[in-house]
Short mmCIF file of N, CA and C in Angstrom, two decimals:
data_model
loop_
_atom_site.label_atom_id
_atom_site.label_comp_id
_atom_site.label_asym_id
_atom_site.label_seq_id
_atom_site.Cartn_x
_atom_site.Cartn_y
_atom_site.Cartn_z
N MET A 173 -8.05 -7.29 11.27
CA MET A 173 -6.82 -6.62 11.64
C MET A 173 -6.91 -5.16 11.21
N ASN A 174 -6.57 -4.27 12.09
CA ASN A 174 -6.56 -2.85 11.79
C ASN A 174 -5.22 -2.45 11.17
N ALA A 175 -5.20 -1.30 10.53
CA ALA A 175 -3.99 -0.84 9.85
C ALA A 175 -2.82 -0.71 10.83
N GLY A 176 -3.10 -0.30 12.04
CA GLY A 176 -2.04 -0.15 13.03
C GLY A 176 -1.48 -1.46 13.52
N GLU A 177 -2.17 -2.56 13.23
CA GLU A 177 -1.73 -3.87 13.68
C GLU A 177 -0.90 -4.61 12.63
N VAL A 178 -0.80 -4.06 11.44
CA VAL A 178 -0.03 -4.70 10.39
C VAL A 178 1.45 -4.51 10.71
N PRO A 179 2.22 -5.59 10.71
CA PRO A 179 3.65 -5.44 11.01
C PRO A 179 4.33 -4.54 9.97
N ALA A 180 5.08 -3.58 10.45
CA ALA A 180 5.77 -2.64 9.57
C ALA A 180 6.70 -3.36 8.61
N GLY A 181 7.27 -4.47 9.04
CA GLY A 181 8.16 -5.24 8.17
C GLY A 181 7.46 -5.77 6.94
N ASN A 182 6.19 -6.14 7.09
CA ASN A 182 5.42 -6.63 5.94
C ASN A 182 5.24 -5.53 4.90
N VAL A 183 4.90 -4.34 5.36
CA VAL A 183 4.70 -3.22 4.44
C VAL A 183 6.03 -2.83 3.80
N ALA A 184 7.09 -2.84 4.58
CA ALA A 184 8.41 -2.50 4.04
C ALA A 184 8.82 -3.50 2.96
N THR A 185 8.52 -4.77 3.17
CA THR A 185 8.84 -5.79 2.17
C THR A 185 8.06 -5.57 0.88
N VAL A 186 6.79 -5.25 1.00
CA VAL A 186 5.97 -5.00 -0.18
C VAL A 186 6.50 -3.78 -0.94
N LYS A 187 6.87 -2.74 -0.19
CA LYS A 187 7.41 -1.54 -0.84
C LYS A 187 8.71 -1.86 -1.56
N LYS A 188 9.59 -2.61 -0.90
CA LYS A 188 10.91 -2.91 -1.46
C LYS A 188 10.82 -3.87 -2.64
N ASP A 189 10.06 -4.94 -2.48
CA ASP A 189 10.04 -6.00 -3.48
C ASP A 189 9.07 -5.75 -4.64
N PHE A 190 8.02 -4.99 -4.41
CA PHE A 190 7.01 -4.84 -5.44
C PHE A 190 6.85 -3.40 -5.91
N ILE A 191 6.48 -2.52 -5.01
CA ILE A 191 6.14 -1.15 -5.41
C ILE A 191 7.33 -0.42 -6.01
N SER A 192 8.53 -0.71 -5.55
CA SER A 192 9.71 -0.04 -6.09
C SER A 192 10.11 -0.58 -7.46
N SER A 193 9.54 -1.68 -7.86
CA SER A 193 9.85 -2.28 -9.16
C SER A 193 9.25 -1.44 -10.29
N PRO A 194 10.04 -1.14 -11.31
CA PRO A 194 9.50 -0.35 -12.42
C PRO A 194 8.39 -1.08 -13.20
N GLU A 195 8.33 -2.40 -13.08
CA GLU A 195 7.30 -3.16 -13.77
C GLU A 195 5.98 -3.22 -12.99
N PHE A 196 6.01 -2.81 -11.74
CA PHE A 196 4.81 -2.89 -10.89
C PHE A 196 3.98 -1.62 -11.05
N LYS A 197 3.50 -1.43 -12.25
CA LYS A 197 2.65 -0.29 -12.59
C LYS A 197 1.38 -0.83 -13.22
N PRO A 198 0.21 -0.38 -12.76
CA PRO A 198 -1.04 -0.89 -13.30
C PRO A 198 -1.13 -0.75 -14.82
N GLU A 199 -0.57 0.35 -15.36
CA GLU A 199 -0.65 0.57 -16.80
C GLU A 199 0.11 -0.52 -17.57
N ILE A 200 1.23 -0.94 -17.03
CA ILE A 200 2.05 -1.98 -17.67
C ILE A 200 1.38 -3.35 -17.50
N ILE A 201 0.93 -3.62 -16.30
CA ILE A 201 0.35 -4.93 -16.00
C ILE A 201 -0.98 -5.13 -16.74
N GLU A 202 -1.70 -4.05 -16.97
CA GLU A 202 -3.00 -4.14 -17.63
C GLU A 202 -2.88 -4.73 -19.04
N ASN A 203 -1.73 -4.56 -19.67
CA ASN A 203 -1.51 -5.15 -21.00
C ASN A 203 -1.53 -6.67 -20.96
N LYS A 204 -1.20 -7.23 -19.79
CA LYS A 204 -1.19 -8.68 -19.63
C LYS A 204 -2.50 -9.21 -19.05
N SER A 205 -3.02 -8.48 -18.02
CA SER A 205 -4.22 -8.95 -17.34
C SER A 205 -4.90 -7.78 -16.62
N LYS A 206 -6.16 -7.58 -16.92
CA LYS A 206 -6.91 -6.51 -16.24
C LYS A 206 -7.11 -6.85 -14.76
N ALA A 207 -7.29 -8.13 -14.46
CA ALA A 207 -7.47 -8.54 -13.07
C ALA A 207 -6.18 -8.28 -12.27
N ALA A 208 -5.05 -8.61 -12.86
CA ALA A 208 -3.77 -8.37 -12.18
C ALA A 208 -3.53 -6.88 -12.00
N ALA A 209 -3.93 -6.07 -12.97
CA ALA A 209 -3.79 -4.62 -12.84
C ALA A 209 -4.64 -4.11 -11.68
N GLY A 210 -5.83 -4.68 -11.52
CA GLY A 210 -6.68 -4.30 -10.38
C GLY A 210 -6.04 -4.66 -9.06
N LEU A 211 -5.41 -5.82 -8.99
CA LEU A 211 -4.71 -6.22 -7.76
C LEU A 211 -3.52 -5.31 -7.50
N CYS A 212 -2.84 -4.93 -8.55
CA CYS A 212 -1.71 -4.01 -8.41
C CYS A 212 -2.17 -2.68 -7.82
N LYS A 213 -3.27 -2.14 -8.35
CA LYS A 213 -3.83 -0.89 -7.82
C LYS A 213 -4.22 -1.06 -6.36
N TRP A 214 -4.80 -2.20 -6.03
CA TRP A 214 -5.23 -2.46 -4.65
C TRP A 214 -4.04 -2.47 -3.71
N VAL A 215 -2.97 -3.14 -4.09
CA VAL A 215 -1.77 -3.20 -3.25
C VAL A 215 -1.20 -1.80 -3.04
N ILE A 216 -1.10 -1.03 -4.10
CA ILE A 216 -0.57 0.33 -4.00
C ILE A 216 -1.45 1.17 -3.08
N ASN A 217 -2.76 1.06 -3.21
CA ASN A 217 -3.67 1.84 -2.37
C ASN A 217 -3.64 1.41 -0.92
N ILE A 218 -3.51 0.12 -0.67
CA ILE A 218 -3.43 -0.36 0.72
C ILE A 218 -2.17 0.17 1.39
N VAL A 219 -1.05 0.16 0.68
CA VAL A 219 0.20 0.67 1.25
C VAL A 219 0.10 2.18 1.49
N ASN A 220 -0.51 2.90 0.56
CA ASN A 220 -0.71 4.34 0.76
C ASN A 220 -1.62 4.60 1.96
N PHE A 221 -2.67 3.82 2.10
CA PHE A 221 -3.58 3.95 3.24
C PHE A 221 -2.83 3.69 4.55
N TYR A 222 -2.00 2.67 4.55
CA TYR A 222 -1.20 2.34 5.74
C TYR A 222 -0.32 3.53 6.13
N ASP A 223 0.34 4.13 5.14
CA ASP A 223 1.21 5.29 5.42
C ASP A 223 0.41 6.45 6.00
N VAL A 224 -0.77 6.70 5.47
CA VAL A 224 -1.61 7.79 5.96
C VAL A 224 -2.06 7.51 7.39
N ILE A 225 -2.46 6.28 7.67
CA ILE A 225 -2.90 5.92 9.01
C ILE A 225 -1.78 6.12 10.03
N LEU A 226 -0.55 5.79 9.64
CA LEU A 226 0.58 5.99 10.55
C LEU A 226 0.80 7.47 10.85
N GLU A 227 0.54 8.34 9.88
CA GLU A 227 0.69 9.78 10.10
C GLU A 227 -0.47 10.36 10.89
N VAL A 228 -1.67 9.92 10.60
CA VAL A 228 -2.87 10.50 11.20
C VAL A 228 -3.12 9.94 12.61
N GLY A 229 -2.73 8.72 12.86
CA GLY A 229 -2.99 8.06 14.15
C GLY A 229 -2.52 8.90 15.34
N PRO A 230 -1.27 9.33 15.37
CA PRO A 230 -0.82 10.15 16.50
C PRO A 230 -1.57 11.47 16.62
N LEU A 231 -1.95 12.06 15.49
CA LEU A 231 -2.71 13.30 15.53
C LEU A 231 -4.09 13.10 16.15
N ARG A 232 -4.71 11.97 15.84
CA ARG A 232 -6.02 11.65 16.44
C ARG A 232 -5.89 11.50 17.95
N LYS A 233 -4.83 10.84 18.39
CA LYS A 233 -4.64 10.65 19.83
C LYS A 233 -4.43 11.99 20.52
N GLN A 234 -3.74 12.92 19.87
CA GLN A 234 -3.53 14.24 20.46
C GLN A 234 -4.86 14.98 20.63
N LEU A 235 -5.77 14.81 19.68
CA LEU A 235 -7.05 15.47 19.77
C LEU A 235 -7.91 14.92 20.89
N GLU A 236 -7.74 13.64 21.20
CA GLU A 236 -8.53 13.03 22.28
C GLU A 236 -8.02 13.57 23.58
#
């Protein structure tokens, strides 16, 4: 599945339920589990990547 194929509702749910939580910080989670902190970083980076793809996608189409 490509980034453009991910339902926007899924990303919005992750942002609302997880990323907006003050406890969803790798530094905090790392005190409990290094593996969980790695997953936390991964989720944050995937959502950031999704946001960038949504911004860059239309620009790429304009260049074509």
